[in-house]
Short mmCIF file of C-alpha atoms and ligand atoms in Angstrom, two decimals:
data_model
loop_
_atom_site.label_atom_id
_atom_site.label_comp_id
_atom_site.label_asym_id
_atom_site.label_seq_id
_atom_site.Cartn_x
_atom_site.Cartn_y
_atom_site.Cartn_z
CA MET E 311 0.00 0.00 0.00
CA PRO E 312 1.40 3.47 -0.85
CA ASN E 313 1.94 6.33 1.57
CA ALA E 314 0.11 9.52 0.60
CA PHE E 315 0.91 13.15 1.40
CA ARG E 316 -1.20 16.18 0.55
CA GLY E 317 0.14 19.73 0.34
CA SER E 318 1.77 22.24 -2.02
CA PHE E 319 4.67 20.74 -3.99
CA PHE E 320 7.53 22.48 -5.77
CA HIS E 321 10.45 20.83 -7.54
CA CYS E 322 12.86 21.32 -10.43
CA LEU E 323 12.83 19.28 -13.63
CA ALA E 324 15.86 21.08 -15.09
CA ASP E 325 18.13 24.04 -14.32
CA PRO E 326 15.94 27.19 -14.23
CA GLY E 327 19.06 29.28 -14.99
CA GLU E 328 19.57 32.96 -14.23
CA HIS E 329 16.25 33.88 -15.82
CA ALA E 330 14.08 31.47 -13.81
CA ASP E 331 12.78 29.42 -16.73
CA ALA E 332 9.24 28.48 -15.69
CA ALA E 333 9.33 25.28 -17.77
CA ALA E 334 12.18 23.99 -15.57
CA VAL E 335 9.98 23.76 -12.47
CA GLU E 336 6.69 22.25 -11.45
CA TYR E 337 4.40 23.70 -8.79
CA ILE E 338 1.25 21.93 -7.68
CA GLU E 339 -0.64 24.05 -5.21
CA ASP E 340 -2.89 21.25 -3.99
CA GLY E 341 -1.12 18.01 -4.78
CA ILE E 342 -0.80 14.47 -3.56
CA LEU E 343 2.47 12.57 -3.47
CA LEU E 344 2.28 8.79 -3.41
CA THR E 345 5.33 6.84 -2.28
CA ARG E 346 5.82 3.10 -2.13
CA ASN E 347 8.77 1.18 -0.69
CA GLY E 348 10.58 4.47 -0.15
CA VAL E 349 10.37 5.79 -3.72
CA VAL E 350 8.08 8.20 -5.55
CA GLU E 351 5.16 6.44 -7.22
CA LYS E 352 3.26 9.52 -8.37
CA LEU E 353 2.85 13.25 -7.83
CA ALA E 354 -0.25 14.91 -9.26
CA PRO E 355 -3.00 17.40 -8.39
CA ALA E 356 -5.22 16.14 -5.57
CA ASN E 357 -8.25 16.34 -7.87
CA ASP E 358 -6.66 13.81 -10.21
CA ILE E 359 -5.59 11.37 -7.51
CA LEU E 360 -8.35 11.46 -4.88
CA PRO E 361 -11.12 9.84 -6.97
CA GLY E 362 -9.01 6.75 -7.64
CA LEU E 363 -7.46 6.50 -4.20
CA SER E 364 -8.49 3.50 -2.15
CA ALA E 365 -10.44 4.51 0.96
CA ASP E 366 -8.12 2.62 3.28
CA ILE E 367 -5.12 4.76 2.31
CA GLU E 368 -4.61 7.44 4.90
CA VAL E 369 -3.54 10.77 3.40
CA GLU E 370 -1.20 12.79 5.61
CA ASP E 371 -2.52 16.33 5.50
CA LEU E 372 0.26 18.88 5.03
CA ARG E 373 -1.88 21.53 3.35
CA GLY E 374 -0.76 25.11 3.95
CA LYS E 375 2.88 24.05 3.81
CA LEU E 376 5.38 23.77 0.97
CA ILE E 377 6.88 20.36 0.23
CA VAL E 378 10.19 20.27 -1.65
CA PRO E 379 12.78 17.54 -2.27
CA GLY E 380 15.28 16.88 0.53
CA LEU E 381 18.22 19.29 0.43
CA ILE E 382 21.70 18.10 -0.53
CA ASP E 383 24.89 19.55 1.00
CA CYS E 384 27.76 18.93 -1.42
CA HIS E 385 30.65 19.66 0.96
CA VAL E 386 30.74 19.63 4.76
CA HIS E 387 33.17 18.55 7.52
CA PHE E 388 31.45 16.73 10.38
CA SER E 389 34.66 16.91 12.41
CA GLN E 390 34.50 20.72 12.40
CA LEU E 391 31.08 21.01 13.99
CA ASP E 392 32.52 22.18 17.30
CA ILE E 393 34.63 24.95 15.77
CA ILE E 394 31.90 26.54 13.67
CA ALA E 395 32.07 30.32 14.14
CA SER E 396 35.71 30.51 15.28
CA TYR E 397 37.13 34.00 14.97
CA GLY E 398 39.49 35.75 12.73
CA GLU E 399 41.67 33.78 10.31
CA GLN E 400 42.02 32.98 6.63
CA LEU E 401 42.22 29.40 5.40
CA LEU E 402 45.75 28.18 6.21
CA ASP E 403 45.90 29.80 9.66
CA TRP E 404 42.33 28.73 10.38
CA LEU E 405 43.24 25.10 9.71
CA ASN E 406 46.24 25.25 12.06
CA ARG E 407 44.56 27.20 14.82
CA TYR E 408 41.12 25.57 14.87
CA ALA E 409 40.51 22.67 12.48
CA TYR E 410 43.53 20.48 13.19
CA PRO E 411 43.20 20.52 16.99
CA ALA E 412 39.47 19.70 16.67
CA GLU E 413 40.16 16.83 14.28
CA GLN E 414 42.70 15.22 16.61
CA LYS E 415 39.88 14.37 19.02
CA PHE E 416 38.42 12.01 16.40
CA ALA E 417 41.07 9.41 17.15
CA ASP E 418 38.59 8.51 19.90
CA ALA E 419 35.82 6.42 18.28
CA GLU E 420 33.29 7.34 20.97
CA HIS E 421 33.86 11.05 20.45
CA ALA E 422 33.52 10.53 16.69
CA ARG E 423 30.22 8.70 17.09
CA SER E 424 28.72 11.23 19.45
CA VAL E 425 29.60 14.10 17.09
CA ALA E 426 28.31 12.08 14.10
CA ASP E 427 24.94 11.58 15.83
CA PHE E 428 24.60 15.26 16.68
CA PHE E 429 25.78 16.31 13.21
CA LEU E 430 23.35 14.10 11.28
CA ASP E 431 20.40 15.08 13.46
CA GLU E 432 21.33 18.72 12.89
CA LEU E 433 21.48 18.16 9.12
CA LEU E 434 18.06 16.49 9.15
CA ARG E 435 16.51 19.20 11.35
CA ASN E 436 17.73 21.67 8.72
CA GLY E 437 16.14 19.66 5.93
CA THR E 438 19.41 18.27 4.56
CA THR E 439 18.79 14.64 3.68
CA THR E 440 22.01 13.89 1.80
CA ALA E 441 25.55 15.18 2.27
CA LEU E 442 29.06 14.68 0.95
CA VAL E 443 31.09 14.63 4.14
CA PHE E 444 34.74 15.02 5.06
CA ALA E 445 35.58 12.81 8.04
CA THR E 446 39.13 12.92 9.47
CA VAL E 447 42.33 11.02 8.88
CA PHE E 448 41.17 8.39 11.41
CA PRO E 449 39.29 5.44 9.83
CA GLN E 450 37.19 5.13 13.01
CA SER E 451 35.72 8.57 12.31
CA VAL E 452 34.54 7.30 8.90
CA ASP E 453 33.01 4.20 10.51
CA ALA E 454 31.24 6.52 12.97
CA ILE E 455 29.58 8.74 10.35
CA PHE E 456 28.58 5.82 8.13
CA ALA E 457 27.14 3.81 11.03
CA ALA E 458 25.16 6.84 12.22
CA ALA E 459 23.83 7.52 8.67
CA GLN E 460 22.95 3.86 8.14
CA GLU E 461 20.94 3.80 11.37
CA ARG E 462 18.94 6.80 10.14
CA GLY E 463 18.43 5.47 6.61
CA MET E 464 20.18 8.50 5.11
CA ARG E 465 21.86 8.64 1.74
CA LEU E 466 25.35 9.84 2.60
CA ILE E 467 28.79 9.91 1.02
CA ALA E 468 31.92 10.22 3.17
CA GLY E 469 35.58 9.35 3.26
CA LYS E 470 38.79 9.25 5.26
CA VAL E 471 41.00 12.32 4.91
CA LEU E 472 44.37 11.64 3.28
CA MET E 473 47.08 13.96 4.60
CA ASP E 474 50.80 13.29 4.99
CA ARG E 475 52.53 16.66 4.85
CA MET E 476 52.16 20.19 6.23
CA CYS E 477 50.00 18.94 9.11
CA PRO E 478 50.49 17.90 12.75
CA ASP E 479 52.15 14.48 13.21
CA GLU E 480 49.06 13.23 15.06
CA LEU E 481 46.97 13.82 11.93
CA SER E 482 49.42 12.45 9.41
CA ASP E 483 49.04 9.16 7.59
CA ASP E 484 51.29 8.12 4.70
CA ALA E 485 50.85 6.94 1.13
CA GLU E 486 50.67 3.24 2.03
CA SER E 487 48.29 3.54 4.99
CA ALA E 488 46.15 6.05 3.07
CA TYR E 489 45.71 3.49 0.31
CA ALA E 490 45.17 0.49 2.58
CA ASP E 491 42.79 2.24 4.99
CA SER E 492 40.74 3.79 2.17
CA ARG E 493 40.51 0.47 0.39
CA ALA E 494 39.30 -1.29 3.53
CA LEU E 495 36.69 1.43 4.12
CA ILE E 496 35.49 1.21 0.50
CA GLU E 497 35.07 -2.54 0.86
CA ARG E 498 33.22 -2.09 4.17
CA TRP E 499 30.86 0.75 3.26
CA HIS E 500 30.65 1.69 -0.42
CA GLY E 501 27.30 0.74 -1.93
CA LYS E 502 26.00 -0.61 1.37
CA ASP E 503 22.39 0.51 1.89
CA ARG E 504 22.38 4.19 0.92
CA LEU E 505 26.05 4.86 1.61
CA GLY E 506 28.83 5.77 -0.80
CA TYR E 507 32.55 6.26 -0.40
CA ALA E 508 34.58 9.32 -1.38
CA ILE E 509 38.35 9.17 -1.79
CA THR E 510 39.26 12.27 0.20
CA PRO E 511 42.70 13.89 -0.09
CA ARG E 512 42.38 17.04 2.05
CA PHE E 513 43.92 19.22 -0.67
CA ALA E 514 46.98 19.08 -2.84
CA LEU E 515 49.19 20.94 -0.35
CA THR E 516 48.77 18.37 2.40
CA SER E 517 49.57 15.27 0.34
CA SER E 518 52.92 14.02 -0.92
CA ASP E 519 53.22 13.08 -4.57
CA ASP E 520 53.18 9.42 -3.52
CA GLN E 521 49.94 9.91 -1.63
CA LEU E 522 48.24 11.76 -4.49
CA ALA E 523 49.33 8.93 -6.79
CA ALA E 524 47.85 6.38 -4.34
CA ALA E 525 44.57 8.33 -4.35
CA GLY E 526 44.58 8.31 -8.16
CA LYS E 527 45.19 4.56 -8.15
CA LEU E 528 42.18 4.03 -5.89
CA ALA E 529 40.10 6.32 -8.09
CA ALA E 530 40.91 4.14 -11.10
CA GLU E 531 40.36 0.87 -9.24
CA TYR E 532 36.98 1.96 -7.86
CA PRO E 533 35.47 4.10 -10.64
CA ASP E 534 32.06 4.45 -9.02
CA THR E 535 33.43 5.93 -5.81
CA TRP E 536 33.55 9.70 -5.45
CA ILE E 537 36.62 11.91 -5.22
CA HIS E 538 36.18 14.75 -2.75
CA THR E 539 38.70 17.50 -2.12
CA HIS E 540 39.29 21.26 -2.07
CA LEU E 541 40.37 23.33 -5.06
CA ALA E 542 41.61 26.92 -5.38
CA GLU E 543 39.96 28.26 -2.25
CA ASN E 544 42.44 30.89 -1.13
CA GLN E 545 45.05 32.94 -3.01
CA GLU E 546 47.87 32.14 -0.58
CA GLU E 547 47.05 28.45 -0.96
CA VAL E 548 47.13 28.79 -4.76
CA ASP E 549 50.55 30.49 -4.54
CA GLN E 550 51.91 27.67 -2.36
CA ILE E 551 50.59 25.09 -4.83
CA ALA E 552 52.60 26.78 -7.60
CA ARG E 553 55.75 26.46 -5.45
CA GLN E 554 55.10 22.86 -4.38
CA PHE E 555 54.25 21.67 -7.90
CA PRO E 556 56.41 23.93 -10.11
CA TRP E 557 55.68 21.80 -13.17
CA SER E 558 51.92 22.35 -12.91
CA ARG E 559 49.99 24.68 -15.20
CA SER E 560 47.48 25.38 -12.45
CA TYR E 561 46.12 24.03 -9.17
CA LEU E 562 43.60 21.92 -11.07
CA ASP E 563 46.40 20.53 -13.22
CA VAL E 564 47.88 18.88 -10.10
CA TYR E 565 44.72 16.84 -9.60
CA GLU E 566 44.57 16.07 -13.32
CA HIS E 567 48.19 14.85 -13.23
CA PHE E 568 47.44 12.39 -10.42
CA GLY E 569 44.27 10.97 -11.99
CA LEU E 570 41.83 12.72 -9.67
CA LEU E 571 39.72 14.43 -12.30
CA ARG E 572 36.82 12.32 -13.49
CA ASP E 573 33.08 11.74 -13.19
CA ARG E 574 32.13 11.92 -9.52
CA SER E 575 35.00 14.25 -8.62
CA MET E 576 33.65 17.00 -6.38
CA PHE E 577 35.86 20.04 -5.85
CA ALA E 578 34.93 22.44 -3.07
CA HIS E 579 35.31 26.19 -3.72
CA CYS E 580 36.80 26.55 -7.26
CA LEU E 581 37.33 30.29 -6.65
CA HIS E 582 40.63 30.94 -8.42
CA LEU E 583 40.30 29.12 -11.75
CA ASP E 584 40.79 30.24 -15.31
CA ALA E 585 38.93 29.36 -18.50
CA THR E 586 41.31 26.48 -19.30
CA ASP E 587 40.64 24.95 -15.86
CA ARG E 588 36.90 25.25 -16.34
CA GLU E 589 37.06 23.62 -19.76
CA LEU E 590 39.08 20.74 -18.33
CA MET E 591 36.67 20.24 -15.40
CA ALA E 592 33.74 20.13 -17.80
CA ALA E 593 35.52 17.76 -20.18
CA ARG E 594 36.30 15.34 -17.34
CA GLY E 595 32.78 15.50 -15.87
CA ALA E 596 34.09 16.90 -12.57
CA ALA E 597 31.75 19.02 -10.44
CA GLY E 598 32.10 22.02 -8.13
CA ALA E 599 30.70 22.85 -4.69
CA PHE E 600 29.66 26.48 -4.11
CA CYS E 601 30.26 27.30 -0.43
CA PRO E 602 29.16 30.92 0.03
CA THR E 603 29.11 31.25 3.83
CA SER E 604 32.58 29.75 4.08
CA ASN E 605 34.01 31.82 1.24
CA LEU E 606 32.76 35.01 2.87
CA PHE E 607 33.69 33.99 6.43
CA LEU E 608 37.27 33.02 5.57
CA GLY E 609 37.60 35.93 3.16
CA SER E 610 38.46 33.52 0.35
CA GLY E 611 36.68 35.06 -2.64
CA LEU E 612 33.50 35.08 -4.71
CA PHE E 613 32.29 32.02 -6.62
CA ASP E 614 31.66 32.75 -10.30
CA LEU E 615 28.58 30.63 -10.92
CA ARG E 616 27.90 32.05 -14.38
CA SER E 617 31.32 31.14 -15.76
CA MET E 618 31.21 27.69 -14.18
CA SER E 619 27.73 26.96 -15.53
CA GLU E 620 28.50 28.34 -18.99
CA ALA E 621 31.53 26.06 -19.14
CA GLY E 622 29.17 23.13 -18.59
CA ILE E 623 30.23 22.20 -15.05
CA GLU E 624 27.58 20.83 -12.69
CA ILE E 625 27.43 22.79 -9.45
CA GLY E 626 25.99 21.92 -6.06
CA LEU E 627 25.53 24.20 -3.09
CA ALA E 628 27.37 23.43 0.16
CA THR E 629 27.70 24.69 3.72
CA ASP E 630 31.38 23.78 4.28
CA VAL E 631 30.81 23.81 8.03
CA GLY E 632 33.01 24.58 10.04
CA GLY E 633 34.56 27.17 7.64
CA GLY E 634 30.93 27.77 6.71
CA THR E 635 28.80 29.46 9.33
CA SER E 636 25.45 27.70 9.09
CA MET E 637 24.14 24.16 8.81
CA SER E 638 21.07 25.58 7.07
CA MET E 639 20.92 25.26 3.29
CA LEU E 640 18.29 28.03 3.31
CA ARG E 641 20.79 30.41 4.90
CA THR E 642 23.40 29.12 2.47
CA MET E 643 21.13 29.93 -0.49
CA SER E 644 20.65 33.48 0.81
CA GLU E 645 24.42 34.00 1.03
CA ALA E 646 24.82 32.52 -2.45
CA TYR E 647 22.39 35.13 -3.72
CA LYS E 648 24.50 37.92 -2.17
CA VAL E 649 27.80 36.52 -3.49
CA LEU E 650 26.36 36.45 -7.02
CA HIS E 651 24.70 39.85 -6.66
CA LEU E 652 28.11 41.38 -5.88
CA GLN E 653 29.30 40.08 -9.25
CA GLY E 654 26.32 41.34 -11.25
CA GLN E 655 24.78 37.86 -11.43
CA SER E 656 21.33 36.85 -10.30
CA LEU E 657 20.04 33.84 -8.42
CA PRO E 658 16.27 33.37 -8.69
CA ALA E 659 14.60 31.38 -5.91
CA SER E 660 13.96 28.41 -8.18
CA ARG E 661 17.61 28.21 -9.15
CA ALA E 662 18.78 28.50 -5.55
CA LEU E 663 16.58 25.54 -4.73
CA TYR E 664 17.84 23.72 -7.84
CA LEU E 665 21.45 24.06 -6.63
CA ALA E 666 20.51 22.30 -3.40
CA THR E 667 18.29 19.59 -4.96
CA LEU E 668 18.39 18.40 -8.58
CA GLY E 669 21.53 20.40 -9.43
CA ALA E 670 23.39 18.95 -6.46
CA ALA E 671 22.16 15.47 -7.35
CA ARG E 672 23.49 15.95 -10.89
CA ALA E 673 26.80 17.23 -9.57
CA LEU E 674 27.10 14.06 -7.50
CA GLY E 675 25.93 11.80 -10.33
CA LEU E 676 22.89 10.81 -8.25
CA ASP E 677 20.12 12.43 -10.28
CA ALA E 678 18.64 9.07 -11.24
CA ASP E 679 17.99 8.56 -7.50
CA LEU E 680 17.54 11.99 -5.95
CA GLY E 681 16.72 15.62 -6.53
CA ASN E 682 13.03 15.86 -7.45
CA PHE E 683 9.67 14.06 -7.34
CA GLU E 684 9.91 12.22 -10.65
CA VAL E 685 8.65 8.63 -10.58
CA GLY E 686 11.18 6.23 -9.08
CA ARG E 687 13.21 8.83 -7.19
CA GLU E 688 13.94 8.10 -3.54
CA ALA E 689 11.26 9.79 -1.47
CA ASP E 690 13.40 12.15 0.61
CA PHE E 691 11.51 15.40 1.11
CA ILE E 692 10.96 18.22 3.54
CA VAL E 693 8.04 20.32 4.67
CA LEU E 694 8.65 24.08 4.82
CA ASP E 695 6.39 26.19 7.01
CA SER E 696 6.50 29.99 6.95
CA SER E 697 4.37 30.22 10.06
CA ARG E 698 7.25 29.10 12.26
CA SER E 699 8.49 32.66 12.80
CA ARG E 700 6.64 35.94 13.11
CA ILE E 701 8.50 37.73 10.36
CA ALA E 702 8.35 34.86 7.82
CA ALA E 703 4.65 34.36 8.56
CA ARG E 704 3.97 38.05 8.02
CA ARG E 705 6.00 38.16 4.79
CA ALA E 706 4.26 35.02 3.47
CA GLN E 707 0.93 36.80 3.64
CA MET E 708 2.20 39.41 1.18
CA VAL E 709 3.47 37.11 -1.56
CA SER E 710 1.69 36.71 -4.88
CA SER E 711 3.59 33.70 -6.28
CA VAL E 712 5.36 30.58 -5.12
CA ASP E 713 8.66 32.06 -6.31
CA GLU E 714 8.17 34.99 -3.96
CA LEU E 715 7.27 32.64 -1.15
CA ILE E 716 10.40 30.53 -1.65
CA PHE E 717 12.59 33.62 -1.99
CA ALA E 718 11.28 34.96 1.33
CA LEU E 719 11.81 31.57 2.98
CA ILE E 720 15.39 31.51 1.71
CA PHE E 721 16.12 34.84 3.37
CA LEU E 722 13.98 34.58 6.50
CA GLY E 723 14.02 30.82 6.99
CA ASP E 724 16.25 28.45 8.91
CA ASP E 725 15.89 25.18 10.81
CA ARG E 726 12.76 26.48 12.56
CA HIS E 727 10.94 26.59 9.24
CA VAL E 728 11.65 22.96 8.39
CA ALA E 729 8.52 21.47 9.94
CA ALA E 730 9.39 17.88 9.05
CA THR E 731 11.96 15.80 7.20
CA TYR E 732 11.10 12.54 5.43
CA LEU E 733 13.57 9.84 4.44
CA GLN E 734 12.31 7.27 1.93
CA GLY E 735 8.74 8.34 2.65
CA LYS E 736 9.06 8.05 6.43
CA ARG E 737 9.08 10.98 8.80
CA TYR E 738 12.38 11.26 10.63
CA GLU E 739 12.23 11.83 14.38
CA SER E 740 15.56 12.31 16.14
ZN1 LIG C 1262 35.98 22.28 3.28
#
């Protein structure tokens, strides 16, 4: 028997682009979603579905609220949860002063599990149903996040950080252990239930040539795993890359050289690229994660969405907590809007939502499974409710279209406005 949900539904069928192409989205003001065995069976206007619906199917009444696909965070560090909002540094100093000390605590499996539980519940409370997650160098921290996601029935991708230079000894692995530990974790977790593995060199500066080569070897041996790393976030970092890899044409060229540029490669930031880099990313099928709160907080730069999209690169939105300052993808969308506005680019509400749903799913190569309400997609969705705060409730009464409503929710909304989160058609209760 299917599960049935009634409310207002909005989802993307394609990229609405900078001009908010109305044909790229579908809005059903009074709709019914049917799910069966955790996947979408049908979404249609209530008037079309109700007459044929068996009387013994109970319809969950969510009228007055907006139901959208579960949000996808394309780059986040669960090990940096406790240093979110730490004052005053740019990337390289921030890592040394805050991130590395925090990550050392994840040698303790119990600490890792307790943070993983809090982190995933926080994601789900914010309406994020899937994430691509950096763990730490310790394999037990990867076990912790996967076990916690598996218990919740979440679709989640994560991986062990590879890092053997320019980091504290306590956080350093080496090329051999990086390969062996990653391989064991892939065998243990990749493709199990809804989990996927990402080969995760921290960034090119913190890996020896041997370790980058080992990561590339894994990437070739396990072509359906993801590759997850940082790219061209900060100018000082880019300058150091040029010194460490003097033969390279660019930062991206280092990853290309070591076989880390392919389908299912996800590069966080992509701020300091040129046209040749963008062409190469597109040609290889690599994707980018747009991390606006982090880029502003660490003073890293402004993401050029128009150039990336025009080059044909798939882009997903990301919080990058703890360099990012909010777990909320709604807040992240609002900062993305501002980052683009500063560059004379626009971000309509429908496209902001696209970057956190279907666009993110495409960037991760998961759009056959996730991202909208098309038949057969996994039924992860969230219920947005403007009435959860005085100001959003007041603003919602003034809107004349669903685009205006979503835009206001993006700017005024946060975890309070996510009334419920559903995983595979079941309401999640933490
Ligand atoms: Zn990051």
